[in-house]
């Protein structure tokens, strides 16, 4: 994919480079597309017949040197039966369009029109979002390209539409979200020798350029607050832990903020309860929850969302060491509750216990949503399609589920209850940090719930959705940046004044 993507909006009359068009079943084109491609219509029909292309959803017809057009290539993408398209469908079509460009192409125009006719400016921008996300790649550590994999330094993609000015306006907001997703992906893909807690905190601090106020708490500051659980996890690392608080105040002055909390374990070896070697490298992504929170705060600030929001991320590295915490240790959390350590690999919940309590007490938020690559068990339960959702508030569940269906970042509610809660009672302390093999994701969530009090709260276990992502039309990268679009949508739909 290109090193740099230049995206812009143009009228239907200004078509340059490779052309990408959409059609519905039965080769049904919108009027502007039909007019633009009329010179090549006969060839197009012959090619479609030869390829048995009818416009089925996701199918593609690729014509080299289309007759009568200046374009080196015409790519037609099927959108299937005409139906109400959700945001996720439109974004996906943009991704397909970008993914289908020949890797050498330096310029392309996508005709933003479906069979049914012109797209609304918001939809044109969503199409561009798909282009942007599909074009993302993380190759800053590749110093050479193989022969045949050379790519143009810059790719220009024009999105042709009825009202380029209106689309450009809509894009300003959507681009803010795209940048947030890209930022999250970059942070997650970054190796742990580069991105340790201090460096992560520095990168989060760059949000101040957008008007976000950023505070970084170091180890002495957290000691003073009594954050024994977070600090216990980080004490075996050569890299000091950090807590970063980001605040965006675009809403009513003094209105209670929304709070987003992320697990930021920059590397999770398991600690003294060390993990097996296979796939341990993936644990550089154990800070995906924190990356999502930073990406979301970027999105909210860059589009000047009319909301007050707090982002809080607990940044640690979980290492085995002479100074590391051990099984049997008892840690005292900021809330005063004590936790007996059974397994030092169940560290994320310890970090979150202190951050949740701190945010609840300091900000009295309208709700708290935390994101964490918390348990392998959620991957066993849900695979990579849905994130696990645990919550004490039905309204929040309903809104998150709806936003998930719209954006395609879907969530599935899992149970909580006193029977599960009992499983983490401890002989020696108020609770223990694991509840055994059964219901592993639920007992992890029960521990978190012991730190949220009555605040409406949702916990998203993103171990399956955030890392080692399957290749999709809108993500070719190891990390998807999962959650930024979901939460931005939640905020946009329900919490902006
Ligand atoms: N970070 C892991 C969970 C994880 C596993 C995330 C795979 C992404 C991919 C977490 O800290 C962990 O190690 N959890 C343990 C908990 C167990 C010790 C109770 C797990 O899931 O095995
Ligand atoms: Mn772990
Ligand atoms: Zn972990």
Coordinates of N, CA, C and O in Angstrom, one line a residue, residues 189-353:
X189 N 0.6 -1.8 16.8 CA 1.6 -2.5 15.9 C 3.0 -2.3 16.4 O 3.9 -3.0 16.1
X190 N 3.2 -1.2 17.1 CA 4.6 -0.8 17.5 C 5.1 -1.8 18.5 O 4.4 -2.3 19.4
X191 N 6.4 -2.2 18.3 CA 7.0 -3.2 19.2 C 7.2 -2.6 20.6 O 7.4 -1.4 20.8
X192 N 7.3 -3.5 21.6 CA 7.4 -3.1 23.0 C 8.8 -2.5 23.3 O 8.9 -1.8 24.4
X193 N 9.8 -2.8 22.5 CA 11.1 -2.1 22.8 C 11.0 -0.6 22.5 O 11.8 0.2 23.1
X194 N 10.1 -0.2 21.6 CA 9.9 1.2 21.3 C 8.8 1.8 22.2 O 9.0 2.9 22.7
X195 N 7.7 1.0 22.3 CA 6.6 1.6 23.0 C 6.4 1.0 24.4 O 5.6 0.1 24.6
X196 N 7.2 1.5 25.3 CA 7.1 1.2 26.8 C 6.2 2.3 27.4 O 5.9 3.3 26.8
X197 N 5.9 2.1 28.7 CA 4.9 3.1 29.3 C 5.3 4.6 29.1 O 4.5 5.4 28.7
X198 N 6.6 4.9 29.3 CA 7.0 6.3 29.2 C 6.8 6.8 27.8 O 6.3 7.9 27.6
X199 N 7.2 6.0 26.8 CA 7.0 6.5 25.4 C 5.5 6.5 25.0 O 5.1 7.5 24.3
X200 N 4.7 5.6 25.5 CA 3.3 5.6 25.2 C 2.7 6.9 25.8 O 1.9 7.6 25.1
X201 N 3.1 7.2 27.0 CA 2.6 8.5 27.7 C 3.0 9.7 26.8 O 2.2 10.6 26.7
X202 N 4.2 9.7 26.3 CA 4.6 10.8 25.5 C 3.8 11.0 24.2 O 3.4 12.0 23.8
X203 N 3.5 9.8 23.6 CA 2.6 9.9 22.4 C 1.2 10.3 22.7 O 0.6 11.1 21.9
X204 N 0.7 9.9 23.9 CA -0.6 10.3 24.3 C -0.6 11.8 24.5 O -1.6 12.6 24.3
X205 N 0.5 12.3 25.0 CA 0.6 13.8 25.4 C 0.5 14.6 24.1 O 0.1 15.8 24.2
X206 N 0.8 14.1 23.0 CA 0.7 14.9 21.7 C -0.8 15.3 21.5 O -1.0 16.2 20.7
X207 N -1.7 14.7 22.1 CA -3.1 15.1 21.9 C -3.3 16.5 22.4 O -4.4 17.1 22.1
X208 N -2.4 17.0 23.2 CA -2.6 18.4 23.7 C -2.6 19.4 22.5 O -3.2 20.4 22.6
X209 N -2.0 19.0 21.4 CA -2.1 19.9 20.2 C -3.5 20.0 19.7 O -3.8 21.0 18.9
X210 N -4.4 19.1 20.0 CA -5.8 19.2 19.6 C -6.7 19.9 20.6 O -7.9 19.9 20.5
X211 N -6.1 20.3 21.7 CA -6.9 20.9 22.8 C -7.3 19.9 23.9 O -8.1 20.3 24.7
X212 N -6.7 18.8 23.9 CA -6.9 17.8 25.0 C -6.0 18.1 26.1 O -4.8 18.4 25.8
X213 N -6.5 18.2 27.3 CA -5.5 18.4 28.4 C -5.1 17.0 28.9 O -5.8 16.1 29.1
X214 N -3.7 16.9 29.0 CA -3.2 15.6 29.3 C -2.3 15.7 30.6 O -1.5 16.6 30.7
X215 N -2.6 14.8 31.5 CA -1.8 14.7 32.7 C -1.1 13.3 32.7 O -1.8 12.3 32.5
X216 N 0.2 13.3 33.1 CA 0.8 12.0 33.2 C 1.3 11.8 34.7 O 2.0 12.6 35.2
X217 N 0.7 10.8 35.3 CA 1.1 10.5 36.7 C 2.3 9.4 36.7 O 2.2 8.4 36.0
X218 N 3.3 9.7 37.4 CA 4.5 8.8 37.5 C 4.3 7.9 38.7 O 3.3 8.0 39.5
X219 N 5.3 7.1 38.9 CA 5.2 6.1 40.0 C 5.1 6.8 41.4 O 4.2 6.4 42.2
X220 N 5.9 7.8 41.8 CA 5.6 8.4 43.1 C 4.2 9.0 43.2 O 3.6 8.8 44.3
X221 N 3.7 9.5 42.1 CA 2.3 10.1 42.2 C 1.3 9.0 42.5 O 0.3 9.1 43.2
X222 N 1.5 7.9 41.8 CA 0.6 6.7 42.0 C 0.7 6.1 43.4 O -0.2 5.6 44.0
X223 N 2.0 6.1 43.9 CA 2.2 5.6 45.2 C 1.4 6.4 46.2 O 0.8 5.8 47.1
X224 N 1.5 7.7 46.1 CA 0.8 8.6 46.9 C -0.7 8.3 47.0 O -1.4 8.4 48.0
X225 N -1.2 8.0 45.8 CA -2.7 7.7 45.7 C -3.0 6.3 46.2 O -4.2 5.9 46.3
X226 N -2.0 5.5 46.4 CA -2.2 4.1 47.0 C -2.6 3.1 45.9 O -3.3 2.1 46.2
X227 N -2.1 3.3 44.7 CA -2.5 2.4 43.6 C -1.6 1.1 43.6 O -0.8 0.8 42.7
X228 N -1.8 0.3 44.7 CA -0.9 -0.8 44.9 C -1.1 -1.9 43.9 O -0.1 -2.7 43.6
X229 N -2.2 -2.0 43.2 CA -2.4 -3.1 42.3 C -1.7 -2.8 41.0 O -0.9 -3.6 40.5
X230 N -2.0 -1.6 40.4 CA -1.3 -1.2 39.2 C 0.2 -1.2 39.4 O 1.0 -1.8 38.6
X231 N 0.7 -0.7 40.5 CA 2.1 -0.6 40.7 C 2.7 -2.0 41.0 O 3.9 -2.3 40.6
X232 N 2.0 -2.9 41.6 CA 2.4 -4.2 41.8 C 2.7 -4.9 40.5 O 3.8 -5.6 40.3
X233 N 1.9 -4.7 39.5 CA 2.1 -5.4 38.2 C 3.4 -4.8 37.6 O 4.1 -5.6 37.0
X234 N 3.6 -3.5 37.6 CA 4.7 -2.9 36.9 C 6.0 -3.0 37.7 O 7.1 -2.7 37.1
X235 N 6.1 -3.5 38.9 CA 7.3 -3.4 39.7 C 8.4 -4.3 39.2 O 9.6 -4.0 39.6
X236 N 8.1 -5.2 38.4 CA 9.2 -6.1 37.9 C 9.9 -5.6 36.6 O 10.7 -6.2 36.0
X237 N 9.4 -4.5 36.1 CA 9.9 -4.0 34.8 C 11.0 -2.9 35.0 O 10.9 -2.1 36.0
X238 N 11.9 -2.8 34.0 CA 12.9 -1.8 34.0 C 12.3 -0.4 33.6 O 12.8 0.6 33.8
X239 N 11.1 -0.5 33.0 CA 10.3 0.7 32.6 C 9.3 1.0 33.6 O 8.4 0.2 33.9
X240 N 9.3 2.2 34.1 CA 8.4 2.7 35.1 C 7.0 2.8 34.6 O 6.8 3.1 33.4
X241 N 6.0 2.5 35.4 CA 4.6 2.6 35.0 C 4.1 4.1 34.9 O 4.8 5.0 35.5
X242 N 3.0 4.2 34.2 CA 2.5 5.6 34.1 C 0.9 5.5 34.1 O 0.4 4.4 33.7
X243 N 0.3 6.5 34.5 CA -1.2 6.7 34.4 C -1.4 8.0 33.6 O -0.9 9.0 34.0
X244 N -2.1 7.9 32.5 CA -2.3 9.1 31.7 C -3.8 9.4 31.7 O -4.7 8.6 31.5
X245 N -4.1 10.7 32.0 CA -5.5 11.2 32.0 C -5.6 12.2 30.9 O -4.9 13.2 30.9
X246 N -6.5 12.0 30.0 CA -6.8 12.9 28.9 C -8.2 13.5 29.1 O -9.1 12.7 29.3
X247 N -8.3 14.8 28.9 CA -9.6 15.4 29.1 C -10.0 16.2 27.9 O -9.2 17.1 27.5
X248 N -11.1 16.0 27.3 CA -11.7 16.8 26.2 C -13.0 17.4 26.7 O -13.9 16.7 27.1
X249 N -13.0 18.7 26.7 CA -14.2 19.4 27.2 C -14.9 20.2 26.1 O -14.7 21.4 25.9
X250 N -15.7 19.5 25.3 CA -16.4 20.2 24.2 C -17.8 20.3 24.5 O -18.6 20.8 23.7
X251 N -18.2 19.8 25.6 CA -19.7 19.8 26.0 C -20.0 21.0 26.9 O -19.3 22.0 27.0
X252 N -21.1 20.9 27.6 CA -21.6 22.0 28.5 C -20.6 22.1 29.6 O -20.1 21.1 30.2
X253 N -20.3 23.3 30.0 CA -19.3 23.5 31.1 C -19.9 22.9 32.4 O -21.0 23.1 32.7
X254 N -19.0 22.1 33.0 CA -19.4 21.5 34.2 C -20.2 20.2 34.1 O -20.5 19.5 35.1
X255 N -20.7 19.8 32.9 CA -21.5 18.6 32.8 C -20.6 17.4 33.0 O -19.4 17.4 32.7
X256 N -21.2 16.4 33.7 CA -20.4 15.2 34.0 C -19.8 14.6 32.8 O -20.6 14.4 31.8
X257 N -18.6 14.2 32.8 CA -18.0 13.6 31.6 C -18.3 12.1 31.4 O -18.8 11.4 32.3
X258 N -18.2 11.7 30.1 CA -18.1 10.3 29.9 C -16.7 9.8 30.1 O -15.8 10.6 29.9
X259 N -16.5 8.6 30.6 CA -15.2 8.1 30.9 C -14.8 6.8 30.1 O -15.6 5.9 30.1
X260 N -13.6 6.8 29.5 CA -13.2 5.7 28.8 C -11.8 5.3 29.4 O -10.9 6.1 29.5
X261 N -11.7 4.0 29.7 CA -10.6 3.5 30.5 C -9.9 2.4 29.7 O -10.6 1.5 29.2
X262 N -8.6 2.4 29.6 CA -8.0 1.3 28.8 C -6.9 0.6 29.5 O -6.1 1.2 30.3
X263 N -6.8 -0.7 29.3 CA -5.7 -1.5 29.7 C -4.5 -1.3 28.8 O -4.6 -1.5 27.6
X264 N -3.4 -0.8 29.4 CA -2.2 -0.5 28.7 C -1.0 -1.3 29.1 O 0.0 -0.8 29.6
X265 N -1.1 -2.7 29.0 CA 0.1 -3.5 29.3 C 0.9 -3.5 28.1 O 0.6 -4.2 27.1
X266 N 2.0 -2.8 28.1 CA 2.9 -2.6 26.9 C 3.5 -3.9 26.5 O 3.8 -4.1 25.3
X267 N 3.8 -4.7 27.4 CA 4.2 -6.1 27.1 C 3.8 -7.0 28.2 O 4.0 -6.7 29.4
X268 N 3.2 -8.1 27.9 CA 2.7 -9.1 28.9 C 3.4 -10.4 28.8 O 3.0 -11.2 28.0
X269 N 4.5 -10.6 29.6 CA 5.2 -11.9 29.6 C 4.4 -12.9 30.4 O 4.8 -14.1 30.4
X270 N 3.5 -12.4 31.2 CA 2.9 -13.3 32.2 C 3.5 -13.0 33.6 O 2.9 -13.4 34.6
X271 N 4.7 -12.5 33.6 CA 5.4 -12.2 34.9 C 6.0 -13.6 35.4 O 6.3 -14.4 34.6
X272 N 6.0 -13.7 36.7 CA 6.5 -14.9 37.3 C 5.7 -16.2 36.8 O 6.3 -17.2 36.6
X273 N 4.4 -16.0 36.6 CA 3.6 -17.1 36.0 C 3.8 -17.0 34.5 O 2.8 -16.7 33.8
X274 N 5.0 -17.2 34.1 CA 5.4 -16.8 32.7 C 4.6 -17.6 31.6 O 4.3 -18.7 31.8
X275 N 4.3 -16.9 30.5 CA 3.6 -17.5 29.4 C 4.5 -18.5 28.6 O 5.7 -18.3 28.6
X276 N 4.0 -19.4 27.9 CA 4.8 -20.2 27.0 C 5.3 -19.4 25.8 O 4.7 -18.3 25.6
X277 N 6.3 -19.8 25.2 CA 7.0 -19.0 24.1 C 6.1 -18.8 22.9 O 6.1 -17.7 22.3
X278 N 5.3 -19.8 22.5 CA 4.5 -19.7 21.3 C 3.6 -18.4 21.3 O 2.8 -18.3 22.2
X279 N 3.8 -17.6 20.3 CA 2.9 -16.4 20.1 C 3.1 -15.3 21.2 O 2.3 -14.4 21.3
X280 N 4.1 -15.5 22.0 CA 4.3 -14.4 23.1 C 4.5 -13.1 22.5 O 4.1 -12.0 23.0
X281 N 5.0 -13.0 21.2 CA 5.3 -11.7 20.6 C 4.0 -10.9 20.4 O 4.0 -9.7 20.4
X282 N 2.8 -11.6 20.4 CA 1.6 -10.9 20.2 C 1.3 -10.0 21.5 O 0.5 -9.1 21.4
X283 N 1.9 -10.3 22.6 CA 1.7 -9.6 23.8 C 2.2 -8.1 23.8 O 2.0 -7.4 24.7
X284 N 2.9 -7.7 22.6 CA 3.1 -6.3 22.5 C 1.8 -5.5 22.3 O 1.8 -4.3 22.4
X285 N 0.8 -6.3 21.9 CA -0.5 -5.6 21.7 C -1.4 -5.6 22.9 O -2.6 -5.3 22.7
X286 N -0.9 -6.0 24.0 CA -1.7 -6.1 25.2 C -2.1 -4.7 25.8 O -2.7 -4.6 26.8
X287 N -1.8 -3.7 25.0 CA -2.2 -2.3 25.3 C -3.2 -1.8 24.3 O -3.4 -0.6 24.2
X288 N -3.9 -2.7 23.6 CA -4.9 -2.3 22.6 C -6.0 -1.5 23.2 O -6.6 -0.6 22.6
X289 N -6.4 -1.8 24.4 CA -7.5 -1.0 25.1 C -7.1 0.4 25.2 O -7.8 1.3 24.9
X290 N -5.9 0.6 25.7 CA -5.4 2.0 25.9 C -5.2 2.7 24.6 O -5.5 3.9 24.5
X291 N -4.7 1.9 23.6 CA -4.6 2.6 22.2 C -5.9 3.0 21.7 O -6.0 4.1 21.1
X292 N -7.0 2.2 21.9 CA -8.3 2.6 21.5 C -8.8 3.9 22.2 O -9.4 4.8 21.5
X293 N -8.5 4.0 23.5 CA -8.9 5.2 24.2 C -8.2 6.4 23.6 O -8.8 7.5 23.4
X294 N -6.9 6.3 23.4 CA -6.2 7.4 22.8 C -6.7 7.8 21.4 O -6.9 8.9 21.1
X295 N -7.0 6.7 20.6 CA -7.5 7.0 19.3 C -8.9 7.6 19.3 O -9.2 8.6 18.6
X296 N -9.7 7.2 20.3 CA -11.0 7.8 20.5 C -10.9 9.3 20.9 O -11.6 10.2 20.4
X297 N -10.0 9.6 21.9 CA -9.8 11.0 22.3 C -9.3 11.8 21.2 O -9.8 13.0 21.0
X298 N -8.5 11.3 20.3 CA -8.1 12.0 19.1 C -9.3 12.3 18.3 O -9.4 13.5 17.8
X299 N -10.1 11.3 18.0 CA -11.2 11.5 17.1 C -12.2 12.6 17.7 O -12.6 13.5 17.0
X300 N -12.5 12.5 19.0 CA -13.4 13.4 19.6 C -12.9 14.9 19.5 O -13.6 15.8 19.2
X301 N -11.6 15.0 19.8 CA -11.0 16.4 19.8 C -10.9 16.9 18.4 O -11.2 18.0 18.1
X302 N -10.4 16.0 17.5 CA -10.2 16.5 16.1 C -11.5 16.9 15.4 O -11.5 17.7 14.5
X303 N -12.6 16.2 15.8 CA -13.9 16.7 15.2 C -14.7 17.6 16.1 O -15.8 17.9 15.9
X304 N -14.0 18.0 17.2 CA -14.6 19.0 18.1 C -16.0 18.5 18.6 O -17.0 19.2 18.6
X305 N -16.0 17.3 19.1 CA -17.3 16.7 19.5 C -17.8 17.5 20.7 O -17.1 17.9 21.6
X306 N -19.1 17.7 20.7 CA -19.8 18.5 21.7 C -20.1 17.7 22.9 O -21.2 17.3 23.3
X307 N -19.0 17.3 23.6 CA -19.2 16.3 24.7 C -18.0 16.5 25.7 O -16.9 17.0 25.2
X308 N -18.2 16.2 27.0 CA -17.1 16.2 27.9 C -16.7 14.7 28.0 O -17.5 13.9 28.4
X309 N -15.4 14.5 27.8 CA -14.9 13.1 27.9 C -13.6 13.0 28.6 O -12.7 13.9 28.4
X310 N -13.4 11.9 29.4 CA -12.2 11.7 30.0 C -11.6 10.3 29.5 O -12.4 9.4 29.4
X311 N -10.4 10.3 29.1 CA -9.7 9.0 28.8 C -8.7 8.7 29.8 O -7.9 9.6 30.2
X312 N -8.6 7.5 30.3 CA -7.6 7.2 31.3 C -7.0 5.8 31.0 O -7.7 4.9 30.7
X313 N -5.7 5.8 30.9 CA -5.0 4.6 30.5 C -3.9 4.2 31.6 O -3.1 5.1 31.9
X314 N -3.9 3.0 32.0 CA -2.9 2.5 32.9 C -1.9 1.8 32.2 O -2.1 0.8 31.5
X315 N -0.6 2.3 32.2 CA 0.5 1.8 31.4 C 1.5 1.1 32.2 O 2.1 1.7 33.1
X316 N 1.7 -0.2 32.0 CA 2.7 -1.0 32.7 C 3.3 -2.0 31.8 O 2.9 -2.2 30.7
X317 N 4.4 -2.6 32.3 CA 4.9 -3.8 31.6 C 5.0 -4.9 32.6 O 5.5 -4.7 33.7
X318 N 4.5 -6.1 32.2 CA 4.5 -7.2 33.1 C 5.6 -8.2 32.9 O 5.7 -8.9 31.9
X319 N 6.6 -8.1 33.7 CA 7.9 -8.8 33.5 C 8.2 -9.7 34.7 O 7.9 -9.4 35.9
X320 N 9.0 -10.8 34.5 CA 9.5 -11.6 35.6 C 10.8 -11.0 36.0 O 11.6 -10.6 35.1
X321 N 11.1 -10.9 37.2 CA 12.3 -10.2 37.7 C 12.4 -10.5 39.2 O 11.5 -10.9 39.8
X322 N 13.6 -10.2 39.7 CA 13.8 -10.3 41.2 C 12.9 -9.4 41.9 O 12.6 -9.6 43.1
X323 N 12.5 -8.3 41.3 CA 11.6 -7.3 42.0 C 10.1 -7.6 41.7 O 9.2 -6.8 42.1
X324 N 9.9 -8.5 40.8 CA 8.5 -8.7 40.3 C 7.5 -9.2 41.4 O 8.0 -9.8 42.4
X325 N 6.3 -8.9 41.3 CA 5.3 -9.4 42.2 C 5.1 -10.9 42.0 O 5.5 -11.4 40.9
X326 N 4.6 -11.7 43.0 CA 4.6 -13.1 42.8 C 3.2 -13.7 43.2 O 2.5 -13.0 43.9
X327 N 3.0 -14.9 42.9 CA 1.8 -15.6 43.3 C 1.8 -15.7 44.9 O 2.9 -15.9 45.4
X328 N 0.7 -15.4 45.5 CA 0.6 -15.4 46.9 C 0.7 -14.0 47.5 O 0.3 -13.8 48.6
X329 N 1.3 -13.1 46.8 CA 1.4 -11.7 47.3 C 0.0 -11.2 47.4 O -1.0 -11.6 46.7
X330 N -0.2 -10.2 48.4 CA -1.4 -9.6 48.5 C -1.2 -8.1 48.3 O -0.4 -7.5 48.9
X331 N -2.0 -7.6 47.3 CA -1.8 -6.1 46.9 C -3.0 -5.3 47.5 O -4.1 -5.8 47.5
X332 N -2.7 -4.1 47.9 CA -3.7 -3.2 48.4 C -4.1 -2.2 47.3 O -3.2 -1.5 46.8
X333 N -5.3 -2.2 46.9 CA -5.7 -1.3 45.8 C -6.0 0.1 46.4 O -6.2 0.3 47.6
X334 N -6.1 1.1 45.5 CA -6.5 2.4 45.9 C -7.8 2.5 46.6 O -8.0 3.3 47.5
X335 N -8.7 1.6 46.3 CA -10.1 1.6 46.9 C -10.0 1.1 48.3 O -11.0 1.2 49.1
X336 N -8.9 0.5 48.7 CA -8.7 -0.1 50.0 C -8.9 -1.6 50.0 O -8.5 -2.3 50.9
X337 N -9.6 -2.1 49.0 CA -9.8 -3.6 48.9 C -8.4 -4.3 48.6 O -7.6 -3.7 47.9
X338 N -8.3 -5.5 49.1 CA -7.1 -6.2 48.9 C -7.3 -7.4 47.9 O -8.4 -8.0 47.9
X339 N -6.2 -7.7 47.2 CA -6.3 -8.8 46.2 C -5.1 -9.8 46.4 O -4.0 -9.4 46.4
X340 N -5.5 -11.0 46.5 CA -4.4 -12.1 46.6 C -4.1 -12.5 45.1 O -5.0 -12.8 44.3
X341 N -2.8 -12.6 44.9 CA -2.4 -12.9 43.5 C -2.3 -14.5 43.4 O -1.5 -15.1 44.2
X342 N -3.0 -15.0 42.5 CA -2.9 -16.5 42.3 C -2.0 -16.7 41.1 O -1.2 -17.6 41.0
X343 N -2.2 -15.8 40.1 CA -1.4 -16.0 38.8 C -1.0 -14.6 38.4 O -1.9 -13.7 38.2
X344 N 0.3 -14.3 38.2 CA 0.7 -13.0 37.8 C 0.4 -12.7 36.4 O 0.5 -11.5 35.9
X345 N -0.1 -13.7 35.6 CA -0.6 -13.4 34.2 C -2.0 -12.8 34.2 O -2.4 -12.4 33.1
X346 N -2.7 -12.8 35.3 CA -4.0 -12.1 35.3 C -3.8 -10.7 35.8 O -4.2 -10.3 36.9
X347 N -3.0 -9.9 35.0 CA -2.5 -8.6 35.5 C -3.4 -7.5 35.0 O -3.5 -6.4 35.7
X348 N -4.1 -7.6 33.9 CA -4.9 -6.5 33.4 C -5.9 -6.0 34.3 O -6.1 -4.8 34.5
X349 N -6.6 -7.0 35.0 CA -7.7 -6.6 35.9 C -7.2 -5.8 37.1 O -7.9 -5.0 37.7
X350 N -5.9 -6.1 37.4 CA -5.3 -5.4 38.6 C -5.0 -3.9 38.2 O -5.3 -3.0 39.0
X351 N -4.5 -3.7 37.0 CA -4.3 -2.4 36.5 C -5.6 -1.6 36.5 O -5.8 -0.5 36.9
X352 N -6.6 -2.3 35.9 CA -7.9 -1.6 35.7 C -8.6 -1.3 37.0 O -9.3 -0.3 37.2
X353 N -8.4 -2.2 38.0 CA -9.1 -2.0 39.3 C -8.7 -0.6 39.9 O -9.6 0.1 40.3

